[in-house]
mmCIF file of C-alpha atoms in Angstrom:
data_model
loop_
_atom_site.group_PDB
_atom_site.id
_atom_site.type_symbol
_atom_site.label_atom_id
_atom_site.label_comp_id
_atom_site.label_asym_id
_atom_site.label_seq_id
_atom_site.Cartn_x
_atom_site.Cartn_y
_atom_site.Cartn_z
ATOM 1 C CA UNK A 1 3.598 -13.388 -30.855
ATOM 2 C CA UNK A 2 0.686 -11.523 -29.220
ATOM 3 C CA UNK A 3 -0.632 -14.729 -27.696
ATOM 4 C CA UNK A 4 2.793 -15.579 -26.269
ATOM 5 C CA UNK A 5 3.116 -12.109 -24.752
ATOM 6 C CA UNK A 6 -0.405 -12.242 -23.309
ATOM 7 C CA UNK A 7 0.261 -15.698 -21.865
ATOM 8 C CA UNK A 8 3.500 -14.498 -20.274
ATOM 9 C CA UNK A 9 1.720 -11.511 -18.715
ATOM 10 C CA UNK A 10 -1.049 -13.714 -17.316
ATOM 11 C CA UNK A 11 1.518 -16.116 -15.836
ATOM 12 C CA UNK A 12 3.437 -13.247 -14.226
ATOM 13 C CA UNK A 13 0.240 -11.775 -12.791
ATOM 14 C CA UNK A 14 -0.798 -15.139 -11.376
ATOM 15 C CA UNK A 15 2.512 -15.346 -9.490
ATOM 16 C CA UNK A 16 1.682 -12.220 -7.462
ATOM 17 C CA UNK A 17 0.846 -13.457 -3.984
ATOM 18 C CA UNK A 18 -2.270 -12.280 -2.188
ATOM 19 C CA UNK A 19 -1.569 -11.383 1.416
ATOM 20 C CA UNK A 20 -4.076 -10.969 4.237
ATOM 21 C CA UNK A 21 -2.427 -9.632 7.367
ATOM 22 C CA UNK A 22 -3.039 -8.726 10.943
ATOM 23 C CA UNK A 23 -5.965 -8.634 13.270
ATOM 24 C CA UNK A 24 -7.833 -6.309 10.890
ATOM 25 C CA UNK A 25 -7.633 -8.771 7.987
ATOM 26 C CA UNK A 26 -6.198 -6.214 5.545
ATOM 27 C CA UNK A 27 -5.688 -7.722 2.101
ATOM 28 C CA UNK A 28 -3.655 -6.831 -1.013
ATOM 29 C CA UNK A 29 -1.997 -8.560 -3.944
ATOM 30 C CA UNK A 30 1.734 -7.809 -3.972
ATOM 31 C CA UNK A 31 4.619 -8.423 -6.365
ATOM 32 C CA UNK A 32 6.480 -11.600 -5.450
ATOM 33 C CA UNK A 33 10.061 -11.926 -4.289
ATOM 34 C CA UNK A 34 9.784 -10.436 -0.814
ATOM 35 C CA UNK A 35 10.687 -11.438 2.691
ATOM 36 C CA UNK A 36 8.291 -10.591 5.511
ATOM 37 C CA UNK A 37 9.219 -8.837 8.727
ATOM 38 C CA UNK A 38 7.821 -10.389 11.902
ATOM 39 C CA UNK A 39 4.433 -9.017 12.958
ATOM 40 C CA UNK A 40 4.375 -6.191 15.492
ATOM 41 C CA UNK A 41 3.177 -6.953 19.018
ATOM 42 C CA UNK A 42 -0.320 -5.604 18.288
ATOM 43 C CA UNK A 43 -0.578 -7.611 15.021
ATOM 44 C CA UNK A 44 -1.883 -4.622 13.043
ATOM 45 C CA UNK A 45 -0.021 -5.524 9.833
ATOM 46 C CA UNK A 46 3.249 -6.507 8.159
ATOM 47 C CA UNK A 47 6.177 -5.083 6.211
ATOM 48 C CA UNK A 48 7.286 -6.808 3.005
ATOM 49 C CA UNK A 49 10.943 -6.241 2.064
ATOM 50 C CA UNK A 50 12.377 -6.549 -1.441
ATOM 51 C CA UNK A 51 16.040 -7.149 -2.402
ATOM 52 C CA UNK A 52 16.127 -3.893 -4.419
ATOM 53 C CA UNK A 53 15.415 -1.790 -1.304
ATOM 54 C CA UNK A 54 11.666 -1.440 -1.767
ATOM 55 C CA UNK A 55 9.224 -1.925 1.105
ATOM 56 C CA UNK A 56 5.500 -2.477 1.094
ATOM 57 C CA UNK A 57 3.640 -1.964 4.336
ATOM 58 C CA UNK A 58 0.157 -3.339 4.771
ATOM 59 C CA UNK A 59 -1.798 -2.632 7.964
ATOM 60 C CA UNK A 60 -5.149 -1.847 9.496
ATOM 61 C CA UNK A 61 -6.324 0.645 12.069
ATOM 62 C CA UNK A 62 -9.468 1.846 13.740
ATOM 63 C CA UNK A 63 -11.247 4.843 12.269
ATOM 64 C CA UNK A 64 -10.752 7.256 15.169
ATOM 65 C CA UNK A 65 -12.151 10.421 13.549
ATOM 66 C CA UNK A 66 -13.105 11.255 9.977
ATOM 67 C CA UNK A 67 -11.280 10.037 6.901
ATOM 68 C CA UNK A 68 -10.475 13.685 6.053
ATOM 69 C CA UNK A 69 -8.859 14.123 9.473
ATOM 70 C CA UNK A 70 -6.812 10.951 9.009
ATOM 71 C CA UNK A 71 -5.675 12.229 5.600
ATOM 72 C CA UNK A 72 -4.623 15.590 7.069
ATOM 73 C CA UNK A 73 -2.673 13.820 9.818
ATOM 74 C CA UNK A 74 -0.863 11.535 7.353
ATOM 75 C CA UNK A 75 -0.096 14.490 5.095
ATOM 76 C CA UNK A 76 1.402 16.295 8.099
ATOM 77 C CA UNK A 77 3.556 13.280 9.012
ATOM 78 C CA UNK A 78 5.013 13.084 5.506
ATOM 79 C CA UNK A 79 5.686 16.830 5.342
ATOM 80 C CA UNK A 80 7.350 16.846 8.778
ATOM 81 C CA UNK A 81 9.642 14.049 7.529
ATOM 82 C CA UNK A 82 10.684 16.284 4.606
ATOM 83 C CA UNK A 83 8.518 14.707 1.911
ATOM 84 C CA UNK A 84 7.441 16.456 -1.261
ATOM 85 C CA UNK A 85 3.828 15.464 -1.929
ATOM 86 C CA UNK A 86 3.190 15.445 -5.679
ATOM 87 C CA UNK A 87 -0.166 13.637 -5.738
ATOM 88 C CA UNK A 88 -3.055 14.059 -3.298
ATOM 89 C CA UNK A 89 -6.495 12.685 -4.162
ATOM 90 C CA UNK A 90 -9.523 11.455 -2.266
ATOM 91 C CA UNK A 91 -12.980 9.984 -2.649
ATOM 92 C CA UNK A 92 -15.812 9.265 -0.251
ATOM 93 C CA UNK A 93 -14.079 6.218 1.281
ATOM 94 C CA UNK A 94 -10.417 6.455 0.241
ATOM 95 C CA UNK A 95 -7.441 8.754 -0.189
ATOM 96 C CA UNK A 96 -4.004 8.639 -1.789
ATOM 97 C CA UNK A 97 -0.841 10.575 -1.017
ATOM 98 C CA UNK A 98 2.288 10.136 -3.100
ATOM 99 C CA UNK A 99 5.568 11.864 -3.768
ATOM 100 C CA UNK A 100 9.235 11.888 -2.881
ATOM 101 C CA UNK A 101 10.907 11.275 0.444
ATOM 102 C CA UNK A 102 14.643 11.784 0.051
ATOM 103 C CA UNK A 103 15.862 9.370 -2.649
ATOM 104 C CA UNK A 104 12.672 7.316 -2.456
ATOM 105 C CA UNK A 105 9.169 7.425 -3.861
ATOM 106 C CA UNK A 106 6.273 6.854 -1.498
ATOM 107 C CA UNK A 107 2.705 5.915 -2.300
ATOM 108 C CA UNK A 108 0.040 5.630 0.404
ATOM 109 C CA UNK A 109 -3.514 4.450 -0.210
ATOM 110 C CA UNK A 110 -6.033 4.270 2.614
ATOM 111 C CA UNK A 111 -9.447 2.624 2.245
ATOM 112 C CA UNK A 112 -12.283 2.974 4.720
ATOM 113 C CA UNK A 113 -14.251 -0.234 5.151
ATOM 114 C CA UNK A 114 -15.318 -2.913 7.579
ATOM 115 C CA UNK A 115 -13.385 -5.761 9.103
ATOM 116 C CA UNK A 116 -14.709 -9.293 8.851
ATOM 117 C CA UNK A 117 -16.237 -8.663 12.287
ATOM 118 C CA UNK A 118 -18.161 -5.671 10.919
ATOM 119 C CA UNK A 119 -16.196 -2.898 12.679
ATOM 120 C CA UNK A 120 -15.408 0.352 10.836
ATOM 121 C CA UNK A 121 -11.678 0.422 10.099
ATOM 122 C CA UNK A 122 -9.021 1.680 7.713
ATOM 123 C CA UNK A 123 -6.869 -0.464 5.425
ATOM 124 C CA UNK A 124 -3.451 1.076 4.657
ATOM 125 C CA UNK A 125 -1.053 0.247 1.850
ATOM 126 C CA UNK A 126 2.260 2.080 1.697
ATOM 127 C CA UNK A 127 4.919 1.518 -0.939
ATOM 128 C CA UNK A 128 8.363 3.021 -0.453
ATOM 129 C CA UNK A 129 10.969 2.363 -3.119
ATOM 130 C CA UNK A 130 14.232 3.858 -4.387
ATOM 131 C CA UNK A 131 13.865 6.279 -7.311
ATOM 132 C CA UNK A 132 16.231 4.155 -9.406
ATOM 133 C CA UNK A 133 13.753 1.210 -9.440
ATOM 134 C CA UNK A 134 10.650 3.250 -10.253
ATOM 135 C CA UNK A 135 10.451 1.747 -13.769
ATOM 136 C CA UNK A 136 9.615 -1.570 -12.085
ATOM 137 C CA UNK A 137 7.181 -0.365 -9.378
ATOM 138 C CA UNK A 138 5.377 2.604 -10.978
ATOM 139 C CA UNK A 139 3.451 0.461 -13.505
ATOM 140 C CA UNK A 140 2.320 -1.931 -10.738
ATOM 141 C CA UNK A 141 0.901 0.629 -8.312
ATOM 142 C CA UNK A 142 -2.583 0.706 -9.858
ATOM 143 C CA UNK A 143 -3.121 -3.045 -9.609
ATOM 144 C CA UNK A 144 -1.637 -3.273 -6.122
ATOM 145 C CA UNK A 145 -3.723 -0.322 -4.872
ATOM 146 C CA UNK A 146 -6.928 -1.656 -6.435
ATOM 147 C CA UNK A 147 -6.445 -4.944 -4.564
ATOM 148 C CA UNK A 148 -6.450 -3.239 -1.141
ATOM 149 C CA UNK A 149 -9.332 -4.119 1.159
ATOM 150 C CA UNK A 150 -10.486 -6.354 4.001
ATOM 151 C CA UNK A 151 -10.925 -10.104 3.921
ATOM 152 C CA UNK A 152 -11.522 -12.576 2.544
ATOM 153 C CA UNK A 153 -13.894 -13.279 5.366
#
Protein backbone atom coordinates (compact mmCIF):
# COMPACT_ATOMS: atom_id res chain seq x y z
CA UNK A 1 0.00 0.00 0.00
CA UNK A 2 2.81 2.44 0.87
CA UNK A 3 4.55 1.76 -2.43
CA UNK A 4 1.33 2.37 -4.37
CA UNK A 5 0.77 5.66 -2.54
CA UNK A 6 4.37 6.76 -3.08
CA UNK A 7 4.16 5.85 -6.77
CA UNK A 8 0.93 7.83 -7.15
CA UNK A 9 2.50 10.87 -5.48
CA UNK A 10 5.57 10.69 -7.73
CA UNK A 11 3.36 10.43 -10.83
CA UNK A 12 1.28 13.42 -9.73
CA UNK A 13 4.40 15.47 -9.03
CA UNK A 14 5.87 14.60 -12.42
CA UNK A 15 2.73 15.97 -14.10
CA UNK A 16 3.38 19.47 -12.72
CA UNK A 17 4.57 21.53 -15.66
CA UNK A 18 7.67 23.69 -15.41
CA UNK A 19 7.12 27.11 -16.92
CA UNK A 20 9.76 29.64 -17.96
CA UNK A 21 8.21 32.94 -18.95
CA UNK A 22 8.97 36.35 -20.28
CA UNK A 23 12.02 38.29 -21.23
CA UNK A 24 13.48 37.78 -17.74
CA UNK A 25 13.33 33.98 -18.01
CA UNK A 26 11.48 33.54 -14.70
CA UNK A 27 10.89 29.87 -13.91
CA UNK A 28 8.57 27.89 -11.61
CA UNK A 29 6.90 24.50 -11.44
CA UNK A 30 3.12 24.91 -11.28
CA UNK A 31 0.15 22.60 -10.70
CA UNK A 32 -1.31 21.43 -14.00
CA UNK A 33 -4.75 22.15 -15.38
CA UNK A 34 -4.39 25.83 -16.22
CA UNK A 35 -4.95 28.04 -19.21
CA UNK A 36 -2.46 30.82 -19.92
CA UNK A 37 -3.34 34.44 -20.54
CA UNK A 38 -1.58 36.07 -23.49
CA UNK A 39 1.72 37.75 -22.61
CA UNK A 40 1.66 41.47 -21.86
CA UNK A 41 3.17 43.85 -24.41
CA UNK A 42 6.45 44.09 -22.48
CA UNK A 43 6.69 40.27 -22.11
CA UNK A 44 7.55 40.48 -18.40
CA UNK A 45 5.57 37.35 -17.44
CA UNK A 46 2.31 35.41 -17.63
CA UNK A 47 -0.87 34.68 -15.69
CA UNK A 48 -2.02 31.07 -15.30
CA UNK A 49 -5.77 30.63 -14.73
CA UNK A 50 -7.40 27.63 -13.07
CA UNK A 51 -11.04 26.48 -13.42
CA UNK A 52 -11.59 26.81 -9.65
CA UNK A 53 -10.88 30.57 -9.73
CA UNK A 54 -7.23 30.42 -8.73
CA UNK A 55 -4.56 32.45 -10.52
CA UNK A 56 -0.81 32.13 -10.50
CA UNK A 57 1.21 35.05 -11.79
CA UNK A 58 4.83 34.60 -12.72
CA UNK A 59 6.92 37.59 -13.81
CA UNK A 60 10.27 39.31 -13.69
CA UNK A 61 11.36 42.86 -13.09
CA UNK A 62 14.48 44.94 -12.75
CA UNK A 63 15.84 45.56 -9.27
CA UNK A 64 15.30 49.32 -9.13
CA UNK A 65 16.26 49.92 -5.48
CA UNK A 66 16.88 47.56 -2.58
CA UNK A 67 14.99 44.35 -1.95
CA UNK A 68 13.76 45.85 1.36
CA UNK A 69 12.35 48.84 -0.52
CA UNK A 70 10.60 46.57 -3.02
CA UNK A 71 9.11 44.59 -0.11
CA UNK A 72 7.83 47.77 1.56
CA UNK A 73 6.26 48.91 -1.71
CA UNK A 74 4.52 45.55 -2.29
CA UNK A 75 3.31 45.50 1.31
CA UNK A 76 1.85 48.98 0.78
CA UNK A 77 0.08 47.90 -2.42
CA UNK A 78 -1.59 44.97 -0.67
CA UNK A 79 -2.64 47.07 2.32
CA UNK A 80 -4.06 49.82 0.10
CA UNK A 81 -6.14 47.14 -1.67
CA UNK A 82 -7.60 46.12 1.72
CA UNK A 83 -5.48 43.03 2.33
CA UNK A 84 -4.80 41.54 5.73
CA UNK A 85 -1.16 40.43 5.77
CA UNK A 86 -0.78 37.41 8.06
CA UNK A 87 2.73 36.30 7.06
CA UNK A 88 5.72 38.53 6.30
CA UNK A 89 9.22 37.04 6.14
CA UNK A 90 12.47 37.84 4.40
CA UNK A 91 16.03 36.67 3.88
CA UNK A 92 19.07 38.18 2.23
CA UNK A 93 17.76 37.58 -1.32
CA UNK A 94 14.03 36.87 -0.95
CA UNK A 95 10.82 37.88 0.77
CA UNK A 96 7.31 36.51 1.21
CA UNK A 97 4.03 38.27 1.91
CA UNK A 98 0.83 36.32 2.42
CA UNK A 99 -2.65 36.79 3.79
CA UNK A 100 -6.23 37.50 2.84
CA UNK A 101 -7.60 39.79 0.17
CA UNK A 102 -11.39 39.76 0.36
CA UNK A 103 -12.54 36.15 -0.11
CA UNK A 104 -9.15 35.09 -1.47
CA UNK A 105 -5.78 34.05 -0.12
CA UNK A 106 -2.69 35.62 -1.63
CA UNK A 107 0.89 34.44 -1.47
CA UNK A 108 3.75 36.45 -2.98
CA UNK A 109 7.35 35.27 -3.12
CA UNK A 110 10.06 37.44 -4.63
CA UNK A 111 13.59 36.18 -5.31
CA UNK A 112 16.54 38.39 -6.16
CA UNK A 113 18.85 36.83 -8.73
CA UNK A 114 20.34 37.19 -12.17
CA UNK A 115 18.81 36.70 -15.57
CA UNK A 116 20.46 34.40 -18.08
CA UNK A 117 22.15 37.54 -19.43
CA UNK A 118 23.67 38.23 -16.00
CA UNK A 119 21.56 41.29 -15.08
CA UNK A 120 20.32 41.75 -11.49
CA UNK A 121 16.56 41.18 -11.45
CA UNK A 122 13.64 40.00 -9.36
CA UNK A 123 11.56 36.88 -9.97
CA UNK A 124 7.96 37.16 -8.70
CA UNK A 125 5.47 34.40 -7.99
CA UNK A 126 1.99 35.36 -6.84
CA UNK A 127 -0.77 32.89 -6.04
CA UNK A 128 -4.31 34.16 -5.55
CA UNK A 129 -7.01 31.61 -4.81
CA UNK A 130 -10.49 31.47 -3.27
CA UNK A 131 -10.56 30.57 0.44
CA UNK A 132 -12.84 27.61 -0.29
CA UNK A 133 -10.09 25.84 -2.32
CA UNK A 134 -7.27 26.42 0.16
CA UNK A 135 -7.16 22.71 1.08
CA UNK A 136 -5.88 22.08 -2.46
CA UNK A 137 -3.40 24.98 -2.81
CA UNK A 138 -2.02 25.48 0.72
CA UNK A 139 -0.06 22.19 0.75
CA UNK A 140 1.49 22.99 -2.66
CA UNK A 141 2.80 26.47 -1.89
CA UNK A 142 6.15 25.29 -0.49
CA UNK A 143 7.08 23.25 -3.56
CA UNK A 144 5.86 25.91 -5.99
CA UNK A 145 7.72 28.68 -4.13
CA UNK A 146 10.93 26.65 -3.87
CA UNK A 147 10.91 26.19 -7.66
CA UNK A 148 10.98 29.95 -8.33
CA UNK A 149 14.08 31.28 -10.05
CA UNK A 150 15.65 32.24 -13.37
CA UNK A 151 16.45 29.94 -16.25
CA UNK A 152 17.20 27.36 -17.33
CA UNK A 153 19.82 29.21 -19.28
